[in-house]
Coordinates of C-alpha atoms in Angstrom, one line a residue:
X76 CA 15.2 15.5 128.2
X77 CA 17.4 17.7 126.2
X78 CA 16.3 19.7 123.1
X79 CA 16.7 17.5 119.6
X80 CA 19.6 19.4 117.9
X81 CA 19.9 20.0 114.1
X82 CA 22.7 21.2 112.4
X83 CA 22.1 22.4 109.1
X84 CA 26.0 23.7 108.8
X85 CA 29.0 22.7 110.3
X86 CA 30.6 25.7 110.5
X87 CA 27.2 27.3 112.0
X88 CA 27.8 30.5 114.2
X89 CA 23.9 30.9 114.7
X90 CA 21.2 28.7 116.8
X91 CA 17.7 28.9 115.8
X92 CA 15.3 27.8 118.9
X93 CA 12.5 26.7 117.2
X94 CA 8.8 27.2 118.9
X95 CA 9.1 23.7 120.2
X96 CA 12.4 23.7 121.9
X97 CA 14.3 21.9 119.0
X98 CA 17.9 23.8 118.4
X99 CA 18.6 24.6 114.6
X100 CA 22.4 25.1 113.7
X101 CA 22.9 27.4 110.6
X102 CA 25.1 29.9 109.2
X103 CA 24.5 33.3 109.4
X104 CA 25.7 34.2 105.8
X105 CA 23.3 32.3 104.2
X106 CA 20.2 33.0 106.1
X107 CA 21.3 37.0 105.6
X108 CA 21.4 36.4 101.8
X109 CA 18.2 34.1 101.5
X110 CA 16.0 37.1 103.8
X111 CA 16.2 40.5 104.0
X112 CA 14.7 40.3 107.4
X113 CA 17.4 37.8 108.6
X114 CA 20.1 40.2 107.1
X115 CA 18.6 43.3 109.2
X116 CA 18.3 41.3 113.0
X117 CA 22.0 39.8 112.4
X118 CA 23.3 43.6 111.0
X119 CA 24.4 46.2 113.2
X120 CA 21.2 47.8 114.0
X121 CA 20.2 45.0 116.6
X122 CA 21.3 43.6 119.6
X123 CA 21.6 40.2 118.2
X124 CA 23.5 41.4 115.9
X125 CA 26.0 43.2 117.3
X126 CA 26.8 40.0 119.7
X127 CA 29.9 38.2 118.8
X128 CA 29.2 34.9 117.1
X129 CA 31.4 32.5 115.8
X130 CA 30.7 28.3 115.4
X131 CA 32.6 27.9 118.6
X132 CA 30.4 30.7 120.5
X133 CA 27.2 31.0 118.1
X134 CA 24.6 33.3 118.9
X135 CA 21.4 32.1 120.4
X136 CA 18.1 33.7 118.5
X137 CA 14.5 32.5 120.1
X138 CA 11.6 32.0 117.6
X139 CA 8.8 31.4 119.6
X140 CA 5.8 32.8 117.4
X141 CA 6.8 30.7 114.0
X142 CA 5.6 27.3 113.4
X143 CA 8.5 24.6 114.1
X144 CA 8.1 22.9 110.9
X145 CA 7.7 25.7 108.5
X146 CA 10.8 27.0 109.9
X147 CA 13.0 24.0 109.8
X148 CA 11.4 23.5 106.1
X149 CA 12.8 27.2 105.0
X150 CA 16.0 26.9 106.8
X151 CA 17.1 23.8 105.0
X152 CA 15.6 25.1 101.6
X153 CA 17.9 27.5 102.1
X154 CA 21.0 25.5 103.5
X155 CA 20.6 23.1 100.3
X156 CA 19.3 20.3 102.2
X157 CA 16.1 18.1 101.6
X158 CA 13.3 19.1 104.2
X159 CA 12.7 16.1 106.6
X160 CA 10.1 13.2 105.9
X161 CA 9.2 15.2 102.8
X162 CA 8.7 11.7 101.3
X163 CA 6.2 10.9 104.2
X164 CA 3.8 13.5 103.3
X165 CA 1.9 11.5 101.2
X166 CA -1.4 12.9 101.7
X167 CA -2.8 15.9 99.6
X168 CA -3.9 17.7 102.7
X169 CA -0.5 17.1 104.8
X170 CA 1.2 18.6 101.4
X171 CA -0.8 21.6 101.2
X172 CA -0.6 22.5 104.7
X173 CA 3.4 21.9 105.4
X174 CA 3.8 24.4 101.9
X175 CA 1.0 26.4 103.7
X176 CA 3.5 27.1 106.6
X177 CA 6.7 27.5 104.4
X178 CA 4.7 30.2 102.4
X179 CA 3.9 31.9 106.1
X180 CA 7.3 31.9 107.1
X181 CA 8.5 32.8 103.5
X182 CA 6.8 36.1 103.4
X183 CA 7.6 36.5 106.9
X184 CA 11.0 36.6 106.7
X185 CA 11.1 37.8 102.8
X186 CA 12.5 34.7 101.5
X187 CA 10.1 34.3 98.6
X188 CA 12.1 33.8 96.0
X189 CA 14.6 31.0 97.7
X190 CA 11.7 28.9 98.4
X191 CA 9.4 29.2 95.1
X192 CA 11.5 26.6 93.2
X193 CA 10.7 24.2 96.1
X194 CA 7.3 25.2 96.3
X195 CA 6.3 25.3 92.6
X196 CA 7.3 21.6 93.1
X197 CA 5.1 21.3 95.6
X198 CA 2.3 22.6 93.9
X199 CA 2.5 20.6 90.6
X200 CA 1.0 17.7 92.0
X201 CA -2.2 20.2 92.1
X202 CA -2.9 20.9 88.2
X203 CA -6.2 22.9 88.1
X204 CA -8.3 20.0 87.0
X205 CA -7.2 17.6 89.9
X206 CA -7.7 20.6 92.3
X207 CA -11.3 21.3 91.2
X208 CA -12.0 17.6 91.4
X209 CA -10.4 16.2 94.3
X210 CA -10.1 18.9 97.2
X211 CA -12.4 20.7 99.3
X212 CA -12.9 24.4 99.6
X213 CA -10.8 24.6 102.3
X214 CA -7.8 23.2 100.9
X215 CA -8.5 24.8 97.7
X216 CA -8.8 28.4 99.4
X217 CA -5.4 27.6 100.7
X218 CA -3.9 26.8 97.5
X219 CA -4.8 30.6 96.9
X220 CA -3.4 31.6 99.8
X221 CA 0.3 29.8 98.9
X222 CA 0.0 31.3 95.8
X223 CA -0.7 34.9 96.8
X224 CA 2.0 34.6 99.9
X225 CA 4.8 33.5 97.0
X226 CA 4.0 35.9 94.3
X227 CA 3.0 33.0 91.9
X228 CA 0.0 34.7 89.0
X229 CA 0.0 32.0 87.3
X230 CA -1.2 29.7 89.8
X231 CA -3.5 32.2 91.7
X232 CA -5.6 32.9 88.6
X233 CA -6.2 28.8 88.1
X234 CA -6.9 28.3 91.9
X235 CA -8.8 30.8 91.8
X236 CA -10.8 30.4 88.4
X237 CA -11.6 26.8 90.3
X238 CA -13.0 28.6 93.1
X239 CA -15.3 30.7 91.1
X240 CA -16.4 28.9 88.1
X241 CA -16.5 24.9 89.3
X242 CA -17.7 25.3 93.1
X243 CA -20.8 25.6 94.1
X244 CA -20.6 26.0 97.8
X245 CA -20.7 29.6 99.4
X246 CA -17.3 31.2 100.0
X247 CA -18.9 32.1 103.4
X248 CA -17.4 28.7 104.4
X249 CA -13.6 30.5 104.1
X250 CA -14.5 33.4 105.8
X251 CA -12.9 31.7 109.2
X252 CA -10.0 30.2 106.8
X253 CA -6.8 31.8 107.0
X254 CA -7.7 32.3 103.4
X255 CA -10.5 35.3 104.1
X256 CA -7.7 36.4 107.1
X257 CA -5.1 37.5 104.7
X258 CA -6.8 37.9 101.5
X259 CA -9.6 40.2 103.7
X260 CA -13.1 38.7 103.3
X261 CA -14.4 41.3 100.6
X262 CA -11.9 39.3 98.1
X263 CA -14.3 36.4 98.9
X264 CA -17.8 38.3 98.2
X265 CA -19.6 37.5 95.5
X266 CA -18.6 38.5 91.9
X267 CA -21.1 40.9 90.4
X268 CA -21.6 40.9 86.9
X269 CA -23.3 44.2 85.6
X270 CA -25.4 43.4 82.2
X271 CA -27.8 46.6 82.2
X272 CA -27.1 49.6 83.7
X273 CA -30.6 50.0 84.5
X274 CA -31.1 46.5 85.9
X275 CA -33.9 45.8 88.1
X276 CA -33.3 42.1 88.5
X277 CA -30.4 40.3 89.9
X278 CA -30.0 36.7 89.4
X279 CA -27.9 34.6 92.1
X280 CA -26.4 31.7 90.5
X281 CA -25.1 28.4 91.8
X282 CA -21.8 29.9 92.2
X283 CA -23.1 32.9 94.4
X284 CA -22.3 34.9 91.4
X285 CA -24.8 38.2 90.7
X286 CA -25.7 39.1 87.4
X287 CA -27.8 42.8 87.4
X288 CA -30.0 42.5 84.4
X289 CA -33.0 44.1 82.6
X290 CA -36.5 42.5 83.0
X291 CA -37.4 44.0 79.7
X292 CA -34.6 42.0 77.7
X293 CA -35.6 39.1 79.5
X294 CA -39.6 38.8 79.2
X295 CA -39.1 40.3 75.5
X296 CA -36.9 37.4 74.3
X297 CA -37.5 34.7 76.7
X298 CA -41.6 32.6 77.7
X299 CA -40.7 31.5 80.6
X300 CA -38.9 34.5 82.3
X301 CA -41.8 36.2 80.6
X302 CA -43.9 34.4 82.9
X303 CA -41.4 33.7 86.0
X304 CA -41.8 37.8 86.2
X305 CA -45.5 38.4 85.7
X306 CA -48.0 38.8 87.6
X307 CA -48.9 35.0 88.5
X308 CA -45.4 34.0 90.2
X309 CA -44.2 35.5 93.8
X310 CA -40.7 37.5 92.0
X311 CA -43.6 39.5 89.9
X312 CA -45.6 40.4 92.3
X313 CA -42.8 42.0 93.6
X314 CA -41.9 45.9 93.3
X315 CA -38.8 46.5 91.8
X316 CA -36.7 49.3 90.2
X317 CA -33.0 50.2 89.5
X318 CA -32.4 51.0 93.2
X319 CA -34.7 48.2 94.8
X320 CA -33.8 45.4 92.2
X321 CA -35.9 41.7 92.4
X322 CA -33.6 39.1 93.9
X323 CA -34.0 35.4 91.7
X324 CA -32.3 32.3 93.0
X325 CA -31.0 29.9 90.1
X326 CA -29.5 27.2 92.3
X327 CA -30.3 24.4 89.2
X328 CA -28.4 26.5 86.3
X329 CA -25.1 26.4 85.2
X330 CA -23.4 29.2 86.4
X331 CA -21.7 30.2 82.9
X332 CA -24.3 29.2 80.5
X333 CA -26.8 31.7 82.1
X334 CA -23.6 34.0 82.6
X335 CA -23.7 33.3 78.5
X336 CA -27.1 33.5 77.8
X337 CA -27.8 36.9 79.5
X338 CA -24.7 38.7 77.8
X339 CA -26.5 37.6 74.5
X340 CA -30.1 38.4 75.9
X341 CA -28.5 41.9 76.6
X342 CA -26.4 42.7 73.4
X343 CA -23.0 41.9 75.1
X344 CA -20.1 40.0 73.5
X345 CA -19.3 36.7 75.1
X346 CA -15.9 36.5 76.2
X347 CA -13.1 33.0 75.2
X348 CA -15.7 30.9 74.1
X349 CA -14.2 29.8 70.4
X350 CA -10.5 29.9 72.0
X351 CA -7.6 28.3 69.1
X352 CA -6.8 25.2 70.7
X353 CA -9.5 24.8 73.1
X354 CA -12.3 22.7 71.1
X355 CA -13.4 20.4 73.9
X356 CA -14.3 23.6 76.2
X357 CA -15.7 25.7 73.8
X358 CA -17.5 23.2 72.7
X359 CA -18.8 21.7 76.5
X360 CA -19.5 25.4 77.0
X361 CA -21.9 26.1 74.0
X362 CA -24.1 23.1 74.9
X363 CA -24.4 23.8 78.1
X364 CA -25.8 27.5 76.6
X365 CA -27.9 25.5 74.4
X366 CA -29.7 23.5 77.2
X367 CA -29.8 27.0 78.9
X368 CA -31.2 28.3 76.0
X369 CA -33.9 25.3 75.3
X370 CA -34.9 25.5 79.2
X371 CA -35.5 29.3 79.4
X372 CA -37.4 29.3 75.6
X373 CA -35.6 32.0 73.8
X374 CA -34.2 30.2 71.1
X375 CA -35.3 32.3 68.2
X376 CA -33.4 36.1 70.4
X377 CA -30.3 33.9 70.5
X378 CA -30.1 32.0 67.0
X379 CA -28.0 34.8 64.9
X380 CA -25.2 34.5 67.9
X381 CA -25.4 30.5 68.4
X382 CA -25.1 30.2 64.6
X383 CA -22.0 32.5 64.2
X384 CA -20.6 30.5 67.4
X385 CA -21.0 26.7 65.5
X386 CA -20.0 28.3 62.1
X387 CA -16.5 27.7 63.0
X388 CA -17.3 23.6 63.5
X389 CA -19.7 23.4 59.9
X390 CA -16.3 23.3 58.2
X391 CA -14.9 20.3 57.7
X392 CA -11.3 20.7 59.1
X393 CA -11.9 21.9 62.7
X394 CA -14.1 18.4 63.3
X395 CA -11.7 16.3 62.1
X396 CA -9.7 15.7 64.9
X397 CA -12.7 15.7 67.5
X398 CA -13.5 12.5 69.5
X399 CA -16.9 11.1 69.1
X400 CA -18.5 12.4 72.4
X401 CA -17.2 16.2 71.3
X402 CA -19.0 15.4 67.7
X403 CA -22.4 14.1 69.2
X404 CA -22.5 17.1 71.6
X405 CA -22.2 18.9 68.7
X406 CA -25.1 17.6 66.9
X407 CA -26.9 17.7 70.5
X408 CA -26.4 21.7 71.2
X409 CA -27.4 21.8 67.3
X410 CA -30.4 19.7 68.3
X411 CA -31.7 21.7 71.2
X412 CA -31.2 24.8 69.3
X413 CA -33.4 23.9 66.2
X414 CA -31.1 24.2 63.7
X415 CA -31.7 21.7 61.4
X416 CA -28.8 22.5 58.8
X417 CA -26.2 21.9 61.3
X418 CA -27.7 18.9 62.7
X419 CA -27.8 17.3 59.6
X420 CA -23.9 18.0 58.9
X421 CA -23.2 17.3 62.9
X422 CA -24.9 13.7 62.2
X423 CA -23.8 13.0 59.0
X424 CA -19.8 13.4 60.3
X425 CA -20.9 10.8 63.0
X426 CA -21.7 8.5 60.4
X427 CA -18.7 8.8 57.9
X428 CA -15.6 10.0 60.3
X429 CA -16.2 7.0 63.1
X430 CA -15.1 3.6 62.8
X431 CA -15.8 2.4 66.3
X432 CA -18.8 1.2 68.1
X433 CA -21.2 3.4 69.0
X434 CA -22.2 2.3 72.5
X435 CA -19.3 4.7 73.3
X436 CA -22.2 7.1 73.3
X437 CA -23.9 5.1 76.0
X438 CA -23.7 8.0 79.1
X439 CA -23.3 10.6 76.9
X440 CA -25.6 13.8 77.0
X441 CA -26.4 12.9 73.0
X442 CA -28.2 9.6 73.7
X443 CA -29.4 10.4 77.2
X444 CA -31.9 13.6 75.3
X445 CA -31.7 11.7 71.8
X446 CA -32.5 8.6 72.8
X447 CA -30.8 4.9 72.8
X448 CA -32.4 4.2 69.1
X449 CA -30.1 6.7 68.3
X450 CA -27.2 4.5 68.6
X451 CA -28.8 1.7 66.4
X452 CA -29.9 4.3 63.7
X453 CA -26.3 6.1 63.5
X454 CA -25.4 2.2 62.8
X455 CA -28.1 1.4 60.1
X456 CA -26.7 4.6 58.1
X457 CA -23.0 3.8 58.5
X458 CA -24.2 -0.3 57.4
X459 CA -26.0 1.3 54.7
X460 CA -23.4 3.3 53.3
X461 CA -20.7 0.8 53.9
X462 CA -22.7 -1.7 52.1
X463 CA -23.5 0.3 49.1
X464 CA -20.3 1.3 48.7
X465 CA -19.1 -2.2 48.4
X466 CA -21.7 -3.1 46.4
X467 CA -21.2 -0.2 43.7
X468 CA -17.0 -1.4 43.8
X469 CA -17.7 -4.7 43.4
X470 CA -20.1 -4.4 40.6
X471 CA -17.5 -2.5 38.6
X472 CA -15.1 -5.4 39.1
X473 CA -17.2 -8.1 37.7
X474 CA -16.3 -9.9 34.5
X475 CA -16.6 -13.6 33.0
X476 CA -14.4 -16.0 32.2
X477 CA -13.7 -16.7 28.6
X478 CA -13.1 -20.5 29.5
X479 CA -15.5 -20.9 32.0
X480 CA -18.9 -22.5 31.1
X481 CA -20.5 -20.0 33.1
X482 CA -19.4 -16.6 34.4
X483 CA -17.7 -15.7 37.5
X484 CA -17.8 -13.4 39.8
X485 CA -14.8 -12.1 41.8
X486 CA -15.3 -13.8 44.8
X487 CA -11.9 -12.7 45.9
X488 CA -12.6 -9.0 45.3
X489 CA -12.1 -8.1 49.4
X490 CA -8.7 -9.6 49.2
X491 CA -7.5 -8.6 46.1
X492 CA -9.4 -5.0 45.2
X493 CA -9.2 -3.9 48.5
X494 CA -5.5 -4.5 49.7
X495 CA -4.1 -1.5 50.6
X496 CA -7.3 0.3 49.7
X497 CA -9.5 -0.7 52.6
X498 CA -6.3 -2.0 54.8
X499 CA -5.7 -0.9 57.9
X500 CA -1.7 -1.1 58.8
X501 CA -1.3 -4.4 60.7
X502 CA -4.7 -5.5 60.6
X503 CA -7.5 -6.7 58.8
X504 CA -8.1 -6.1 55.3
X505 CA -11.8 -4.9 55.2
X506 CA -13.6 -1.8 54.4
X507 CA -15.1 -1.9 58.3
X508 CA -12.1 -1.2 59.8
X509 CA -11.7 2.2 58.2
X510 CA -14.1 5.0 58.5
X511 CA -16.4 5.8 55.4
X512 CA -14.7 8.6 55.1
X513 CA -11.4 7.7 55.2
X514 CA -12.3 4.9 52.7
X515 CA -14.1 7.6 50.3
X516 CA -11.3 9.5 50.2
X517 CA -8.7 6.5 49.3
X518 CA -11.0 5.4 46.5
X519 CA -10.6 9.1 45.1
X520 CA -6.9 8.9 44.9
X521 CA -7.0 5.6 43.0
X522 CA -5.9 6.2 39.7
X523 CA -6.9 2.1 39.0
X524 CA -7.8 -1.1 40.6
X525 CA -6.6 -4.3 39.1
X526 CA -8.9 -7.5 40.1
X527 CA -8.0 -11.3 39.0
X528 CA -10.1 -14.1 38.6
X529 CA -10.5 -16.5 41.1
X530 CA -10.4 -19.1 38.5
X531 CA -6.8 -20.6 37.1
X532 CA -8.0 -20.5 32.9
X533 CA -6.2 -17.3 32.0
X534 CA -5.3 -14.5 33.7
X535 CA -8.3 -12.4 33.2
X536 CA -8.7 -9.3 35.1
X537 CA -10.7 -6.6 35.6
X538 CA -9.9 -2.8 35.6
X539 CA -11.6 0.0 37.4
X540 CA -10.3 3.2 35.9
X541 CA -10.2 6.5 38.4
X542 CA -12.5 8.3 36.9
X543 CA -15.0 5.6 37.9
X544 CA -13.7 5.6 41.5
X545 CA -14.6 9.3 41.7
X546 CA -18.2 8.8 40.4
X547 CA -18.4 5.9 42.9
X548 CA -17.5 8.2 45.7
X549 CA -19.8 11.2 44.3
X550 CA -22.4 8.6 43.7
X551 CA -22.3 6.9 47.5
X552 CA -22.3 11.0 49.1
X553 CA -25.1 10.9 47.1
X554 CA -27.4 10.0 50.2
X555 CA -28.1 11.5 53.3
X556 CA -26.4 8.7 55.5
X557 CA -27.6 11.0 58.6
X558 CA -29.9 11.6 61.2
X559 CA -33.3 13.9 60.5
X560 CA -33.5 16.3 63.4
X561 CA -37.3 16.1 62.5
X562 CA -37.8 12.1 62.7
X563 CA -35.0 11.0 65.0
X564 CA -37.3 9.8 67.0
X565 CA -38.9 7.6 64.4
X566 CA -37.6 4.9 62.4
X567 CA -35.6 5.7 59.5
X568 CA -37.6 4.1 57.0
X569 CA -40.6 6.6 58.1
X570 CA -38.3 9.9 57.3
X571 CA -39.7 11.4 53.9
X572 CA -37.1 14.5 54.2
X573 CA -34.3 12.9 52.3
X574 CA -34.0 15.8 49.7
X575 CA -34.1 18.4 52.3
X576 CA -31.2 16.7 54.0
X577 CA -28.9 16.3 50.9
X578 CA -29.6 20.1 50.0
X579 CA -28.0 20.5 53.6
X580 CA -25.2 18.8 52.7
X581 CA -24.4 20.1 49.4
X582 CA -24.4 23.4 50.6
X583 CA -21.9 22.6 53.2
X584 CA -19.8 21.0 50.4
X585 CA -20.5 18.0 50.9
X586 CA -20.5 17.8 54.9

C-alpha cells in the first residue's frame, strides 16, 4: 500500500516523510522563514541542502523521531491551511495533547512564534477556572508544559497558580509526566514559605506547601497550637530546634487561610487580599481566615489585622454592588471573628439592600454555621421595617371627607401614593418589590406626595410635604432591623440589646 500523500503547496520543492510513512509536500521558502532550524538544514551548510530541489525534483527529508501529527499540525500552521479534523477533537484531553505535540515540535524546530496565534486559540477554551475545575493534574501539568514550550507568561502563571493553590494532590504524581521531564522535577517540589527565621516547626499543608514558623508565636497567640505543642500531644513530645525543626501535617486546612493566618501570627503583611476589583475573592479569602482563625482560637492576636481588612466593606459604597451570598459571608467571617459592630452593620445591609427571598441562602456557609432560623428572622426584620414604613406613610396621608358622614381613609393610598415611588419599571406597584433601602432613599428625594380620596364628593386630597418624608425615613432607621450577633440564636423577641445595636449603626452612619 503506498504512503498517503499530502501536499500542502503546489509548487512544493520539498517532501516531508513523516514518522509514519505519510509524504508531506511543502515549500521550502516558507518552512525556512517560519524556523530557524528549517532555514539552517535547507542552507548551504548541509547536505540536504546543497541538493538540487525544485517541484519537479523535490528533495526528500526523513523525520523519523517527530510525532506524525504534531508535524503535519505545524506544517500546515505554517502553509496557511486548517490542521486536519481539528473540528473532531472534541474532547478536552484529545485538545490538550494534539497542542501538546505542536508545542514539542514548535520549540523543536524554533517556530514559536508562527504557531502561538493558533495555539493561544487552542488554549482559550481552558480559562483558569474551568481548568482548576474540570481537569486532572496530568492534563493540567501539561497545560504548563504548552505554555512554558511557547513562551506564553501569562498563561503559565494561571496554570500554574491552579496547580499550587486549588490542588490538593502531591505533585509527585507529575514527576513521570513529561511535565517534571522538561520543567526538571525540583520545579515540582514543594513551595517553602519562610515565616521565622528561627523556625522550629514546619507545617505541611494540603497543598504540600511548607510554612517554617516559630512555636513561640504560635503557643503565645493561639489555645490550641498552645496545646497541639505541649507536652500532652506526640509533635511536643518531640525535640526540635532551628536545624531539626517538628514536622505537623494540616491535611483538613485551607492551604491559604493558614498561609494567612501565620503571616499575621508572625508580624508579616499579607499579600492581594483587598485587590480593586476583586470583592468576591478577597472576600471568600477573609472567611476562610476567619474559620481558620475561630478553629485554631487566636482571635483576640489577629483582631487589629481582621478589622483593618473588613474596614474597607463597613462603608456603605463598596457593599452595594455585592450579591447576597458575598454579603452573608460577610456578616459570617464577622461572626466567627467576634466582632459584634460589624456584624450588626453586615446584617443590617441584608435586611435593607435585598429584595429577594432569602432561601437563596439555603447552602450557603451563613445559614449552614448560623442556622436556618436565620433565614426566617432576616425576614421578620425586613416584614417589620417594610410594614412600619407603610404604616408611618399611610398615616400621614389620612384625611376625612367633608361630605362624607363618616371619615375616610385612603384606601387607595398603594395605588395612588406609591406610583412611581414604590414602582418597580414594568411591574408591580408595591413597596415589596423594591428593597427598603432603595425605597428609603426614594422617599428622601420626594419633595411631596399628593393622595385623592377614594370617594367622588370633592376632590379632597391629602399632602405629605418632604420634610415629613425625611423624618419618616430617619424615623423608620430608627430601629435596629438586624441580627444580634449575641441572640441569633434566639428569637428576636428575646434580644434586649436593641440600643447597643442602634449605637452600632449610628456610628457607621447609619449602616
Amino acid at each position: 500500500m503506498l504512503p498517503e500523500k499530502i501536499i500542502l503547496s503546489d509548487s512544493g520543492d520539498v517532501v516531508l516523510v513523516l514518522q509514519d510513512e505519510r509524504e508531506l509536500t511543502v515549500s521550502s521558502h516558507i518552512p525556512s522563514r517560519a524556523s530557524t532550524t528549517f532555514e539552517a538544514l535547507l542552507g548551504p551548510h548541509f547536505s540536504e541542502g546543497q541538493q538540487p530541489r525544485s517541484s519537479q525534483q523535490p528533495l526528500t527529508v526523513p523525520l523519523p523521531d517527530d510525532d506524525a501529527e504534531a508535524m503535519l499540525d505545524l506544517c500546515s500552521i505554517i502553509h496557511f491551511k486548517s490542521p486536519r479534523d481539528a473540528q473532531n477533537s472534541d474532547g478536552d484531553r484529545d485538545i490538550i495533547l494534539r497542542t501538546f505535540g505542536l508545542a514539542v515540535v514548535a520549540d523543536k524546530y524554533d517556530a514559536i512564534s508562527a504557531v502561538q496565534p493558533s495555539a493561544i486559540c487552542s488554549l482559550s477554551r481552558f480559562s483558569p477556572a474551568t481548568a482548576t475545575i474540570k481537569l486532572p493534574i496530568s492534563d493540567l501539568g501539561n497545560l504548563v508544559l504548552i505554555a512554558f514550550l511557547l513562551r506564553l507568561p501569562r498563561h503559565f502563571t494561571a496554570y500554574t497558580s491552579c496547580i499550587v493553590r486549588d490542588r490538593v494532590e502531591s505533585y509527585a504524581t507529575l514527576l513521570d509526566a513529561p511535565t517534571a521531564e522538561r520543567l526538571g522535577a525540583a520545579a515540582l517540589a514543594p513551595t517553602k514559605i519562610v515565616l521565622s527565621g528561627a523556625g522550629d516547626v514546619i507545617l505541611i499543608l494540603q497543598d504540600q506547601t511548607e510554612i517554617v514558623v516559630s512555636s513561640c508565636f504560635l503557643t503565645h497567640a493561639s489555645t490550641t497550637f498552645s496545646a497541639l505543642l505541649g507536652d500532652q500531644f506526640a509533635e511536643g513530645q518531640q525535640p526540635r530546634s532551628i536545624q531539626n525543626p517538628t514536622r505537623i501535617s494540616l491535611p483538613e486546612d485551607d492551604p491559604q487561610s493558614m498561609i494567612d493566618l501565620c503571616s499575621i501570627l508572625h508580624l508579616k503583611p499579607l499579600r492581594a487580599i483587598n485587590s480593586p476589583g476583586e470583592n468576591r475573592k478577597s472576600i471568600v479569602r477573609i472567611l476562610a481566615l476567619a474559620i481558620t482563625t475561630d478553629k485554631y482560637d487566636c482571635i483576640v492576636a489577629v483582631e487589629l489585622s481582621v478589622t483593618a481588612l473588613l474596614s474597607r466593606y463597613m462603608l456603605a459604597d463598596e457593599t452595594d454592588n455585592l450579591d447576597i451570598a458575598l454579603m452573608s459571608a460577610l456578616a459570617l467571617a464577622a461572626y466567627y471573628l467576634r466582632l459584634p459592630c460589624h456584624f450588626t452593620i453586615f446584617s443590617s445591609r441584608l435586611v435593607r439592600n435585598y429584595n429577594g427571598p432569602y432561601s437563596k441562602l439555603l447552602g450557603e456557609p451563613f445559614t449552614e454555621r448560623v442556622g436556618l432560623a436565620t433565614i426566617f428572622h432576616l425576614e421578620q426584620q425586613r416584614s417589620t421595617a417594610r410594614n412600619r414604613c407603610m404604616s408611618l406613610l399611610e398615616g400621614m396621608g389620612r384625611t376625612v371627607c367633608f361630605f362624607c358622614t363618616r371619615g375616610t381613609r385612603l384606601l387607595d393610598f398603594h395605588w395612588t401614593a406609591t406610583q412611581g415611588l414604590f414602582a418597580r419599571e414594568g411591574g408591580f406597584h408595591s413597596i415589596y418589590v423594591n428593597s427598603l433601602k432603595t425605597t428609603l432613599e426614594r422617599i428622601a428625594s420626594c419633595d411631596i406626595i399628593r393622595c385623592n380620596l377614594e370617594c367622588n364628593h370633592a376632590p379632597n386630597s391629602a399632602s405629605i410635604g418632604g420634610e415629613q418624608l425625611k423624618r419618616l425615613v430617619t424615623d423608620v432607621k430608627g430601629f435596629a432591623y438586624v441580627l444580634c450577633s449575641d441572640c441569633v440564636d434566639c428569637t428576636l423577641d428575646k434580644c434586649t440589646h436593641q440600643d447597643v445595636l442602634l449605637r452600632h449603626i449610628r456610628e457607621n452612619g447609619g449602616a
